[in-house]
Coordinates of C-alpha atoms and ligand atoms in Angstrom, one line a residue:
M1 CA 31.3 -16.4 7.0
A2 CA 27.8 -18.7 6.9
D3 CA 26.6 -14.9 7.0
L4 CA 27.9 -14.2 4.0
M5 CA 27.1 -16.7 2.0
E6 CA 23.9 -16.7 3.2
Q7 CA 23.4 -12.8 2.0
K8 CA 25.6 -13.9 -1.2
S9 CA 22.8 -17.2 -1.7
R10 CA 19.6 -15.0 -1.8
G11 CA 19.1 -11.3 -3.8
A12 CA 20.3 -8.1 -2.2
W13 CA 19.2 -4.6 -3.0
S14 CA 22.2 -2.5 -5.2
S15 CA 22.0 0.4 -3.9
K16 CA 20.3 2.3 -0.7
F17 CA 18.6 4.3 -3.1
G18 CA 17.5 1.2 -5.4
F19 CA 16.4 -0.2 -1.4
L20 CA 14.7 3.5 -0.8
M21 CA 12.6 3.8 -3.6
A22 CA 11.6 0.2 -3.7
A23 CA 10.1 0.5 -0.2
V24 CA 8.9 4.0 -1.7
G25 CA 7.1 1.8 -4.9
S26 CA 5.9 -0.7 -2.2
A27 CA 4.2 2.1 -0.2
V28 CA 2.5 4.5 -2.3
G29 CA -0.6 2.9 -4.4
L30 CA -3.7 3.1 -4.6
G31 CA -4.4 3.8 -0.7
N32 CA -2.3 7.7 -1.2
I33 CA -4.4 8.3 -4.7
W34 CA -7.7 7.3 -4.3
R35 CA -8.7 6.3 -0.9
F36 CA -6.5 8.7 1.3
P37 CA -8.5 12.3 -0.1
Y38 CA -11.8 11.6 0.0
I39 CA -11.2 9.4 3.8
A40 CA -9.8 12.6 5.0
G41 CA -12.7 14.0 3.3
Q42 CA -15.8 12.1 5.5
Y43 CA -13.7 12.3 8.8
G44 CA -13.6 16.6 9.1
G45 CA -10.6 17.1 6.7
A46 CA -7.4 18.7 8.4
L47 CA -8.1 17.5 11.8
F48 CA -8.2 13.7 10.1
L49 CA -5.2 15.3 7.7
I50 CA -3.5 16.0 11.6
I51 CA -4.4 12.8 13.9
Y52 CA -2.9 10.6 10.4
I53 CA 0.4 12.0 10.5
V54 CA 0.6 11.8 14.6
V55 CA -0.9 8.6 13.2
V56 CA 2.1 8.0 10.8
A57 CA 4.6 9.4 12.6
V58 CA 3.9 7.2 15.8
L59 CA 2.0 3.5 14.8
G60 CA 3.3 3.5 11.0
F61 CA 6.6 4.4 11.5
T62 CA 7.5 1.4 14.6
M63 CA 6.0 -1.1 12.4
L64 CA 8.2 -0.2 9.3
T65 CA 11.3 -0.4 11.7
M66 CA 10.2 -3.0 13.2
E67 CA 9.7 -4.9 10.1
F68 CA 13.2 -4.0 8.4
T69 CA 14.2 -5.0 11.1
I70 CA 13.4 -8.3 11.5
G71 CA 13.8 -9.3 7.6
R72 CA 17.4 -7.7 7.8
Y73 CA 18.1 -9.8 11.6
K74 CA 16.7 -13.0 10.1
N75 CA 17.5 -12.5 6.4
A76 CA 14.8 -14.5 5.3
N77 CA 11.4 -15.4 3.9
V78 CA 8.4 -14.8 6.2
L79 CA 8.1 -18.2 6.8
D80 CA 11.5 -19.0 8.0
A81 CA 11.9 -15.3 9.2
F82 CA 8.9 -16.3 11.8
A83 CA 9.7 -19.6 12.6
M84 CA 9.7 -20.6 15.8
G85 CA 12.5 -23.0 16.4
K86 CA 14.2 -25.0 13.9
K87 CA 11.5 -26.4 12.6
K88 CA 8.0 -24.8 13.9
R89 CA 6.4 -22.8 11.3
S90 CA 4.4 -20.0 13.6
P91 CA 1.7 -18.5 11.6
I92 CA 2.7 -15.6 11.6
G93 CA 4.0 -16.9 8.8
W94 CA 1.2 -18.0 6.8
L95 CA -0.6 -14.9 7.6
C96 CA 1.9 -12.6 5.5
I97 CA 1.5 -15.2 2.5
F98 CA -2.6 -15.3 2.8
T99 CA -2.9 -12.0 3.2
P100 CA -0.8 -10.4 0.4
F101 CA -2.1 -13.0 -1.6
L102 CA -5.8 -12.1 -0.9
I103 CA -5.2 -8.4 -1.6
V104 CA -3.3 -8.4 -4.5
S105 CA -6.1 -10.5 -6.0
Y106 CA -8.7 -7.1 -5.4
Y107 CA -5.1 -4.8 -6.7
N108 CA -5.0 -6.6 -10.0
V109 CA -8.5 -5.9 -10.6
I110 CA -8.4 -2.4 -9.9
G111 CA -5.1 -2.2 -12.0
G112 CA -7.0 -3.5 -14.6
W113 CA -9.7 -0.6 -14.7
I114 CA -7.0 1.7 -14.2
I115 CA -5.1 0.4 -17.6
K116 CA -8.9 0.4 -19.1
Y117 CA -8.8 3.9 -18.8
L118 CA -5.7 4.7 -19.6
V119 CA -5.8 3.0 -22.5
G120 CA -8.9 5.0 -23.1
Y121 CA -7.4 8.6 -22.8
I122 CA -4.6 7.1 -25.1
G123 CA -7.1 6.7 -27.5
G124 CA -8.5 10.0 -27.4
G125 CA -11.2 9.9 -24.4
S126 CA -14.1 9.2 -26.5
F127 CA -15.0 6.0 -23.7
V128 CA -16.5 8.7 -21.7
E129 CA -17.8 11.5 -24.2
S130 CA -21.2 10.3 -23.4
G131 CA -21.2 12.2 -20.1
D132 CA -22.4 8.9 -18.3
Y133 CA -19.5 8.8 -15.9
Q134 CA -21.1 6.8 -13.6
G135 CA -22.8 4.2 -16.2
V136 CA -19.7 3.7 -17.8
F137 CA -17.9 3.0 -15.1
G138 CA -20.3 0.4 -13.9
G139 CA -20.9 -1.5 -17.7
F140 CA -17.3 -1.5 -17.6
T141 CA -16.4 -3.1 -14.6
S142 CA -19.6 -5.4 -14.9
D143 CA -18.5 -6.8 -18.2
P144 CA -16.3 -10.3 -17.7
L145 CA -14.5 -10.0 -21.1
W146 CA -12.9 -6.5 -20.4
S147 CA -12.5 -6.2 -17.1
S148 CA -10.7 -9.9 -16.9
V149 CA -8.7 -9.0 -20.0
F150 CA -7.8 -5.5 -18.7
T151 CA -7.1 -8.0 -14.8
V152 CA -4.7 -10.3 -17.0
V153 CA -2.8 -7.4 -18.8
F154 CA -2.2 -5.8 -15.4
L155 CA -0.4 -8.6 -13.6
A156 CA 1.8 -8.9 -16.7
L157 CA 3.1 -6.2 -16.0
S158 CA 4.2 -7.4 -13.2
A159 CA 5.2 -11.0 -13.4
G160 CA 7.5 -9.1 -16.2
V161 CA 9.6 -7.5 -13.7
L162 CA 9.4 -10.2 -11.2
I163 CA 10.9 -12.5 -13.8
F164 CA 14.1 -11.2 -13.0
G165 CA 14.5 -10.9 -9.4
V166 CA 15.2 -8.2 -7.1
K167 CA 17.4 -6.3 -8.5
K168 CA 16.8 -6.1 -12.6
G169 CA 13.3 -6.4 -12.0
I170 CA 12.3 -4.5 -8.9
E171 CA 15.4 -2.2 -8.2
K172 CA 15.4 -0.9 -12.2
V173 CA 11.3 -0.4 -12.4
S174 CA 11.3 1.7 -9.0
K175 CA 14.1 3.5 -9.4
F176 CA 12.4 5.1 -12.6
L177 CA 9.1 5.2 -11.5
M178 CA 9.1 6.5 -7.8
P179 CA 10.6 9.9 -8.6
A180 CA 8.9 10.3 -12.2
L181 CA 5.3 9.8 -10.3
F182 CA 6.6 12.9 -7.7
F183 CA 6.7 15.1 -11.0
I184 CA 3.8 13.8 -12.4
V185 CA 1.7 13.8 -8.9
I186 CA 2.9 17.5 -8.5
F187 CA 2.0 18.3 -11.7
V188 CA -1.4 16.9 -11.1
A189 CA -2.2 19.0 -8.5
I190 CA -1.2 22.1 -9.8
V191 CA -3.8 22.0 -12.5
S192 CA -6.4 21.1 -9.9
L193 CA -5.8 24.3 -8.5
T194 CA -5.7 26.5 -10.9
M195 CA -9.5 25.7 -11.8
P196 CA -11.5 28.3 -10.5
G197 CA -13.6 27.4 -7.3
A198 CA -10.4 25.0 -6.1
V199 CA -10.2 27.0 -3.3
E200 CA -13.4 25.4 -2.0
G201 CA -11.8 22.2 -2.6
L202 CA -8.7 23.1 -0.3
K203 CA -10.5 24.7 2.2
Y204 CA -12.5 20.7 2.9
L205 CA -8.7 19.3 3.2
F206 CA -7.0 22.1 5.6
V207 CA -9.5 23.8 7.1
P208 CA -10.7 21.7 10.4
N209 CA -14.5 20.7 10.3
F210 CA -15.2 20.2 13.8
E211 CA -19.3 19.4 12.7
S212 CA -17.8 17.1 11.0
M213 CA -15.8 15.5 13.8
Q214 CA -18.4 15.7 15.7
E215 CA -20.6 13.7 13.0
A216 CA -18.0 10.7 12.5
G217 CA -16.7 10.1 16.7
F218 CA -13.0 11.1 17.5
L219 CA -12.6 7.1 17.9
N220 CA -14.0 6.7 14.4
I221 CA -11.6 9.0 13.2
L222 CA -8.8 7.2 14.8
N223 CA -10.1 4.4 14.1
A224 CA -10.0 5.5 10.3
A225 CA -7.1 7.4 10.4
M226 CA -4.8 4.3 12.0
G227 CA -6.3 1.7 9.1
Q228 CA -5.0 4.1 6.3
A229 CA -2.2 4.7 7.6
F230 CA -1.5 0.6 8.2
F231 CA -2.0 0.2 5.2
S232 CA -0.5 3.2 3.1
L233 CA 2.4 2.2 4.8
S234 CA 2.4 -1.7 4.0
V235 CA 2.5 -3.1 7.0
G236 CA 1.1 -6.0 9.4
M237 CA 1.7 -8.4 6.2
G238 CA 5.6 -9.0 5.9
I239 CA 5.9 -7.0 2.5
S240 CA 8.7 -5.1 4.6
V241 CA 10.2 -8.2 5.9
T242 CA 11.2 -9.6 3.3
Y243 CA 12.2 -6.1 1.5
G244 CA 14.4 -6.1 4.7
S245 CA 15.6 -9.3 4.2
Y246 CA 17.5 -7.4 1.1
L247 CA 19.0 -4.9 3.0
K248 CA 22.6 -4.8 3.4
K249 CA 24.1 -4.3 7.0
D250 CA 25.6 -0.6 6.0
Q251 CA 22.0 0.2 5.7
N252 CA 20.5 2.7 8.3
I253 CA 16.4 1.5 8.5
P254 CA 15.4 4.4 10.6
K255 CA 16.3 6.4 8.6
S256 CA 14.9 4.7 5.3
A257 CA 12.1 4.5 7.6
V258 CA 11.2 8.5 8.0
I259 CA 12.0 8.5 4.4
V260 CA 9.1 6.4 3.5
C261 CA 6.8 7.4 6.2
V262 CA 7.3 11.6 5.0
L263 CA 7.4 10.9 1.4
D264 CA 4.3 8.3 1.7
T265 CA 2.2 10.9 3.6
C266 CA 3.7 14.0 1.1
V267 CA 2.0 11.7 -2.2
A268 CA -0.9 11.1 -0.4
V269 CA -1.4 14.6 0.7
F270 CA -0.7 15.9 -3.3
A271 CA -2.8 13.1 -4.6
G272 CA -5.4 14.9 -1.9
L273 CA -4.5 18.2 -3.6
A274 CA -4.7 16.7 -6.9
I275 CA -8.1 16.1 -6.6
I276 CA -10.7 17.2 -3.7
P277 CA -9.9 21.0 -5.4
A278 CA -10.8 19.8 -8.7
V279 CA -13.5 17.9 -7.7
F280 CA -15.6 20.8 -5.9
S281 CA -14.9 22.5 -9.3
V282 CA -17.4 20.1 -11.1
G283 CA -19.7 20.5 -8.4
I284 CA -19.1 16.2 -7.7
E285 CA -19.3 15.1 -3.7
P286 CA -15.3 14.5 -2.8
T287 CA -16.9 11.4 -0.4
E288 CA -17.4 9.4 -4.0
G289 CA -15.3 6.7 -2.6
A290 CA -13.6 3.8 -5.3
G291 CA -15.7 5.2 -8.1
L292 CA -13.6 9.0 -7.0
I293 CA -10.9 8.4 -9.9
F294 CA -12.9 7.2 -12.4
V295 CA -16.4 8.7 -12.4
A296 CA -15.3 11.9 -10.7
L297 CA -11.8 12.6 -12.5
P298 CA -13.7 12.2 -15.9
A299 CA -15.8 15.0 -15.5
V300 CA -12.3 16.9 -14.2
F301 CA -10.6 16.1 -17.4
K302 CA -13.4 17.0 -19.8
S303 CA -13.6 20.8 -18.2
L304 CA -10.1 20.9 -19.3
G305 CA -11.2 20.5 -22.8
G306 CA -8.5 19.5 -25.2
F307 CA -5.7 19.7 -22.9
G308 CA -8.0 17.5 -20.0
I309 CA -6.8 13.9 -22.3
V310 CA -3.6 14.9 -21.9
V311 CA -3.8 16.0 -17.9
A312 CA -6.1 11.9 -17.9
V313 CA -3.2 10.2 -19.4
L314 CA -0.1 11.4 -17.4
F315 CA -2.7 10.9 -14.0
F316 CA -3.8 7.4 -15.4
V317 CA -0.1 6.8 -16.0
L318 CA 0.9 8.1 -11.9
V319 CA -1.5 6.0 -10.8
L320 CA -0.5 2.8 -12.9
F321 CA 3.0 3.4 -11.8
A322 CA 1.7 3.4 -7.8
A323 CA -0.6 0.4 -7.6
W324 CA 2.0 -1.4 -10.2
T325 CA 5.0 -0.8 -7.5
S326 CA 2.6 -2.1 -4.9
A327 CA 1.6 -4.7 -7.1
I328 CA 4.7 -6.5 -7.4
S329 CA 5.8 -6.1 -3.5
L330 CA 2.8 -8.1 -2.7
L331 CA 3.9 -10.8 -5.4
E332 CA 7.1 -10.9 -4.5
V333 CA 6.5 -12.0 -0.6
L334 CA 4.6 -14.5 -2.3
I335 CA 7.6 -15.8 -5.3
A336 CA 10.4 -15.4 -2.2
A337 CA 8.6 -17.7 -0.7
V338 CA 7.9 -20.8 -3.0
E339 CA 11.5 -20.0 -4.2
E340 CA 13.3 -20.5 -1.1
K341 CA 11.2 -23.3 0.1
T342 CA 10.3 -25.4 -3.0
P343 CA 13.2 -26.8 -5.6
L344 CA 11.6 -24.1 -8.4
G345 CA 14.1 -21.6 -9.8
R346 CA 13.2 -18.1 -9.8
K347 CA 11.0 -18.2 -13.2
S348 CA 8.9 -21.2 -12.5
S349 CA 8.4 -20.2 -8.9
T350 CA 7.5 -16.7 -10.7
A351 CA 5.2 -18.8 -12.8
L352 CA 3.5 -20.6 -10.1
V353 CA 2.7 -17.7 -8.2
V354 CA 1.0 -15.9 -11.1
G355 CA -0.8 -18.6 -12.0
V356 CA -2.4 -19.0 -8.7
V357 CA -3.0 -15.5 -8.2
L358 CA -4.3 -15.7 -11.6
V359 CA -7.3 -17.7 -11.0
T360 CA -7.6 -15.2 -8.0
S361 CA -7.9 -12.0 -9.8
L362 CA -10.5 -13.6 -12.2
L363 CA -12.5 -14.7 -9.5
V364 CA -12.7 -10.8 -7.8
S365 CA -13.2 -9.2 -10.9
L366 CA -15.8 -11.4 -12.3
S367 CA -17.7 -11.1 -8.7
Q368 CA -17.8 -7.4 -9.5
G369 CA -20.9 -8.2 -13.1
G370 CA -22.7 -9.9 -10.8
V371 CA -21.1 -13.1 -12.0
F372 CA -21.9 -15.0 -8.2
G373 CA -25.0 -12.8 -7.3
N374 CA -24.9 -10.5 -4.5
L375 CA -21.3 -11.9 -3.0
D376 CA -18.3 -8.7 -3.9
L377 CA -15.3 -10.4 -2.9
L378 CA -13.2 -7.4 -3.9
T379 CA -15.2 -5.9 -0.5
L380 CA -14.9 -8.7 1.2
F381 CA -11.1 -9.1 0.3
D382 CA -10.8 -5.5 1.3
N383 CA -12.7 -6.1 4.7
I384 CA -10.8 -9.2 5.7
T385 CA -7.5 -7.8 4.7
N386 CA -7.8 -4.3 6.6
K387 CA -9.8 -5.0 8.9
V388 CA -9.0 -8.2 10.4
L389 CA -5.7 -9.8 8.9
L390 CA -3.2 -6.5 9.0
P391 CA -3.6 -5.8 12.4
V392 CA -3.5 -9.5 14.2
T393 CA -0.1 -10.1 11.7
G394 CA 0.9 -7.0 13.2
I395 CA -0.1 -7.3 17.2
L396 CA 1.9 -11.0 16.3
M397 CA 4.8 -9.4 15.1
C398 CA 5.1 -7.3 17.8
V399 CA 5.3 -10.6 20.2
F400 CA 7.1 -12.1 17.8
L401 CA 10.0 -10.0 18.4
V402 CA 9.9 -9.6 21.9
A403 CA 9.9 -13.7 22.6
N404 CA 12.2 -14.7 20.1
I405 CA 14.3 -12.2 18.8
G406 CA 14.3 -10.2 22.0
V407 CA 14.7 -6.2 22.0
K408 CA 17.9 -6.1 23.0
N409 CA 19.3 -7.8 19.8
A410 CA 16.1 -6.1 17.9
Q411 CA 18.0 -2.3 18.8
E412 CA 20.9 -3.7 18.0
E413 CA 19.8 -4.6 14.8
L414 CA 18.0 -1.7 14.7
L415 CA 21.0 0.1 14.6
L416 CA 23.5 -0.7 12.8
N417 CA 25.3 2.0 11.1
C418 CA 23.3 4.3 12.7
K419 CA 24.1 7.5 14.8
H420 CA 22.1 8.3 17.2
H421 CA 21.2 5.6 19.7
S422 CA 19.5 7.4 22.5
W423 CA 15.6 6.9 21.4
A424 CA 16.5 2.8 21.5
K425 CA 14.8 2.9 24.3
V426 CA 11.4 4.4 23.5
W427 CA 10.8 2.1 20.6
G428 CA 12.3 -0.6 23.0
F429 CA 9.3 0.2 25.2
A430 CA 7.0 1.1 21.4
I431 CA 7.1 -2.6 20.4
K432 CA 6.1 -3.9 23.6
Y433 CA 3.7 -2.3 24.7
V434 CA 2.2 1.1 22.5
T435 CA 2.3 -0.5 19.2
P436 CA 0.8 -4.0 20.0
L437 CA -1.9 -2.3 22.4
L438 CA -3.1 0.5 19.6
V439 CA -3.4 -2.0 17.0
F440 CA -5.3 -4.5 18.9
F441 CA -7.4 -1.1 19.5
I442 CA -7.6 -0.5 16.0
F443 CA -8.4 -3.9 15.1
V444 CA -11.4 -4.4 18.0
M445 CA -13.0 -0.7 16.7
G446 CA -12.6 -2.0 13.0
I447 CA -14.8 -5.0 13.6
L448 CA -17.2 -3.6 16.1
G449 CA -17.7 -1.1 13.2
W450 CA -17.9 -4.0 10.4
I451 CA -20.5 -5.8 12.7
G452 CA -22.1 -2.5 13.0
V453 CA -21.4 -1.0 16.2
T454 CA -21.2 1.5 16.6
V455 CA -19.1 3.1 19.5
Ligands
LIG1 N1 0.2 0.7 0.6 C1 -0.4 0.4 -0.4 C2 -1.1 1.9 -1.1 O1 -1.0 2.8 -0.3 C3 -1.5 -1.1 -0.8 C4 0.0 -2.4 -0.7 C5 -0.9 -2.7 0.3 C6 0.5 -2.7 -1.2 C7 0.0 -3.8 1.1 C8 1.4 -3.0 -0.8 C9 1.2 -4.2 0.1 O2 -1.6 1.6 -2.0

C-alpha cells in the first residue's frame, strides 16, 4: 500500500510505448548523428562498427538495465535513490545532478546552432550562399548576440515541454517525434546513397580498414567505442535511473533495454549512411568532426539544387528532434530532484532549473566567440563529463548496486514480468565484475589520452 501511494505521488509513464519512446528519445541525440559517423571513420570504419556493437551489447546493455532497475527499485529521484541509509547522501546522487547539468549547458548551445541552420534553410538557404561554409559557421558561433538568442530559443523549447511534467510533456512529444525521426533519417540516407560517388562512403563505413586500425591502435579504438556507447546510450549519469523510477512494475526491463540499444545503434548507423556517402560525393573529409553537419552538409545540400533545401530542412528538423528529446531528459533529472527535495511545485522547479541552466548555457555560448580568451567551455565541459564523470559514476553505480541493493534484490527487480530468468546470473556477474572493470578501463584510457600519454 505504501508502495502504491508512493507510486501515485510521483509521475509515471502512462504506457509502455510512451516510456520506450522517451528512453529512445534520450539515447538518440547529437551523439548518434554527428559524433558516431566521424568517430567510426576515424577509428577504422567497419572495424569500429563491429567493436562498437559488441561494446553496446556487453557494456551498454548491462549499464542500461542496471540504471532502469535501480530507478524502479528505489522509485525516487537520483538524490534519494542513491542515498545510503535514511539521511545520508551519497556522492553518486550529486554526480547525477552535476553531470547532466554540465552536459545540458553545452547541449543547449549546439541545439541553438541547429535551430539557426533550420531557420536559415526554411528561409531559403541564402545564409550559406557564399559557399564559405566554414566562415558562415565560425561567424555565427562566435557572434555573441545571435548564438545566445538561438541558445535561449532551444532551451525554451525544452522548458515548454518539461513544465507539463512526465505524462503530458515528455511522453507526448516523444511518442510523436521518435517515429518521425526514423522516417526522416532513412529518407536522408536514401538521398545520400543515390548521390554520385556515394559508394566510396559505403566502403569507408563498412569495409574494414586495417591500416587505420594500426594507426589508431586497438586499445584506442576500444576506448573510443566505449566512450561513444556511454554517451550515446545516456548512461552513467542517472538519466536512466530517473526514467526507470517512473516505471510501473509490469514493464519488462531487459526487453526495453534491448530495444533502446538496438534502436540507438540503428539510428547511428543510418546517420552514418545519411552523412558519410554524401560527404564523399562532394569531396569533403569525413573526419571534419563537430563541424561535419554544419560545414560539410550545406555543400551536400547545395549539390542537390532546389531539392537540397527540402532535404536540408528535413535533416535539421531531425537533428533538432534528436537534440531536443535528449536535452529534455537531461533537464528532467534536475527538475525531478528539485521538485522532490524542495517545497517547490513542478512549475517553480522547472523555472529554477531552467534559470540556472540558462546562465551556464549563455556562458558556454559566449566562450565560443573568444569572450573568455582561450577558454572553450564547450570542449572543457564535454571532456570533463565524457572522460571523467560518466565513467566514474558508472563504476560507483555498480558498487552501489552490489553494496546497497544487493545483486539478489536487483535480479528480482530486473526480472519482474520477464519470462527468461536463465541469464540473470550472467547479469549479476557482469554488474559485479565485468562492467566496473571495463568502465575503469575507459576512464584510465580516457585520462591518459587526455593528458597526452599514448599507450
Ligand atoms: N545520448 C545522447 C546523444 O547521443 C546524449 C545524452 C547524453 C543525452 C546524456 C542525455 C544524457 O546525443
